[in-house]
Structures are given as C-alpha cells and as structure tokens.
Amino acid sequence: MNAQETGESAVQRTYRLWFKHADDCNQCAHNASPSNGCEGGRELWGVYRLARIGGGTS
C-alpha cells in the first residue's frame, strides 16, 4: 500500500513507521533523541527527515 492509497503524505507515512518502530523497540523507546536509538530506528528517522525536507520519495 502506498501513500496515495492511505491518504498519507510521505512525511506522515515515514513518521508513522518511525513512531511504530520506536514504540516497539526497547532501545529507541528509552532514548530522548532519535539519534540515540538503535540502528534501524536511526535509519527510519533519517528517512523521515529526508521526507520532511522534500528529499524522500512517495
């Protein structure tokens, strides 16, 4: 399912994916900054940041 099918923008979708990961990941859930989370969490946060500045894909 892509962003058009869900009605989400790329920013909303990438944030939702990061948030779901952070909620389930013990390492990410207990850090105040996404940059201090696990490798997967940091990667998801990076994708979200790119989407925010328009560097991501839909």
PDB file of C-alpha atoms in Angstrom:
ATOM      1  CA  MET A   1       0.000   0.000   0.000  1.00  0.00           C
ATOM      2  CA  ASN A   2       1.453   3.362  -0.964  1.00  0.00           C
ATOM      3  CA  ALA A   3       0.908   6.859   0.407  1.00  0.00           C
ATOM      4  CA  GLN A   4      -1.773   7.657  -2.183  1.00  0.00           C
ATOM      5  CA  GLU A   5      -3.826   4.611  -1.184  1.00  0.00           C
ATOM      6  CA  THR A   6      -3.743   5.503   2.520  1.00  0.00           C
ATOM      7  CA  GLY A   7      -4.202   9.242   2.051  1.00  0.00           C
ATOM      8  CA  GLU A   8      -0.929   9.897   3.907  1.00  0.00           C
ATOM      9  CA  SER A   9       1.807  12.188   2.730  1.00  0.00           C
ATOM     10  CA  ALA A  10       5.371  10.855   2.611  1.00  0.00           C
ATOM     11  CA  VAL A  11       6.109  12.800   5.799  1.00  0.00           C
ATOM     12  CA  GLN A  12       3.130  11.292   7.636  1.00  0.00           C
ATOM     13  CA  ARG A  13       3.937   7.776   6.454  1.00  0.00           C
ATOM     14  CA  THR A  14       7.620   7.910   7.380  1.00  0.00           C
ATOM     15  CA  TYR A  15       6.848   9.421  10.795  1.00  0.00           C
ATOM     16  CA  ARG A  16       4.222   6.740  11.449  1.00  0.00           C
ATOM     17  CA  LEU A  17       6.712   3.995  10.540  1.00  0.00           C
ATOM     18  CA  TRP A  18       9.383   5.501  12.809  1.00  0.00           C
ATOM     19  CA  PHE A  19       6.882   6.012  15.666  1.00  0.00           C
ATOM     20  CA  LYS A  20       5.624   2.414  15.438  1.00  0.00           C
ATOM     21  CA  HIS A  21       9.212   1.162  15.492  1.00  0.00           C
ATOM     22  CA  ALA A  22      10.164   3.412  18.429  1.00  0.00           C
ATOM     23  CA  ASP A  23       7.095   2.301  20.375  1.00  0.00           C
ATOM     24  CA  ASP A  24       8.031  -1.378  19.932  1.00  0.00           C
ATOM     25  CA  CYS A  25      11.819  -1.047  20.273  1.00  0.00           C
ATOM     26  CA  ASN A  26      13.196  -1.046  23.810  1.00  0.00           C
ATOM     27  CA  GLN A  27      16.355   0.830  22.834  1.00  0.00           C
ATOM     28  CA  CYS A  28      14.513   3.541  20.906  1.00  0.00           C
ATOM     29  CA  ALA A  29      11.707   3.901  23.463  1.00  0.00           C
ATOM     30  CA  HIS A  30      14.130   4.750  26.270  1.00  0.00           C
ATOM     31  CA  ASN A  31      16.121   7.449  24.489  1.00  0.00           C
ATOM     32  CA  ALA A  32      15.218  11.116  24.480  1.00  0.00           C
ATOM     33  CA  SER A  33      16.623  11.614  20.975  1.00  0.00           C
ATOM     34  CA  PRO A  34      16.007   9.506  17.854  1.00  0.00           C
ATOM     35  CA  SER A  35      19.721   9.798  17.069  1.00  0.00           C
ATOM     36  CA  ASN A  36      20.447   7.718  20.189  1.00  0.00           C
ATOM     37  CA  GLY A  37      18.171   4.828  19.209  1.00  0.00           C
ATOM     38  CA  CYS A  38      19.043   1.539  17.543  1.00  0.00           C
ATOM     39  CA  GLU A  39      20.436   1.366  14.013  1.00  0.00           C
ATOM     40  CA  GLY A  40      17.016   0.637  12.486  1.00  0.00           C
ATOM     41  CA  GLY A  41      15.419   3.498  14.394  1.00  0.00           C
ATOM     42  CA  ARG A  42      18.124   5.930  13.320  1.00  0.00           C
ATOM     43  CA  GLU A  43      17.650   4.831   9.707  1.00  0.00           C
ATOM     44  CA  LEU A  44      13.865   5.325   9.892  1.00  0.00           C
ATOM     45  CA  TRP A  45      14.364   8.754  11.477  1.00  0.00           C
ATOM     46  CA  GLY A  46      16.753   9.681   8.651  1.00  0.00           C
ATOM     47  CA  VAL A  47      14.164   8.686   6.046  1.00  0.00           C
ATOM     48  CA  TYR A  48      11.580  10.807   7.887  1.00  0.00           C
ATOM     49  CA  ARG A  49      13.940  13.800   7.958  1.00  0.00           C
ATOM     50  CA  LEU A  50      14.572  13.453   4.219  1.00  0.00           C
ATOM     51  CA  ALA A  51      10.827  13.326   3.562  1.00  0.00           C
ATOM     52  CA  ARG A  52      10.363  16.498   5.634  1.00  0.00           C
ATOM     53  CA  ILE A  53      12.800  18.471   3.506  1.00  0.00           C
ATOM     54  CA  GLY A  54      11.477  17.020   0.263  1.00  0.00           C
ATOM     55  CA  GLY A  55      14.298  14.569  -0.362  1.00  0.00           C
ATOM     56  CA  GLY A  56      12.198  11.454   0.100  1.00  0.00           C
ATOM     57  CA  THR A  57      10.005   9.609  -2.334  1.00  0.00           C
ATOM     58  CA  SER A  58       6.282   8.977  -2.070  1.00  0.00           C
TER      59      SER A  58
END
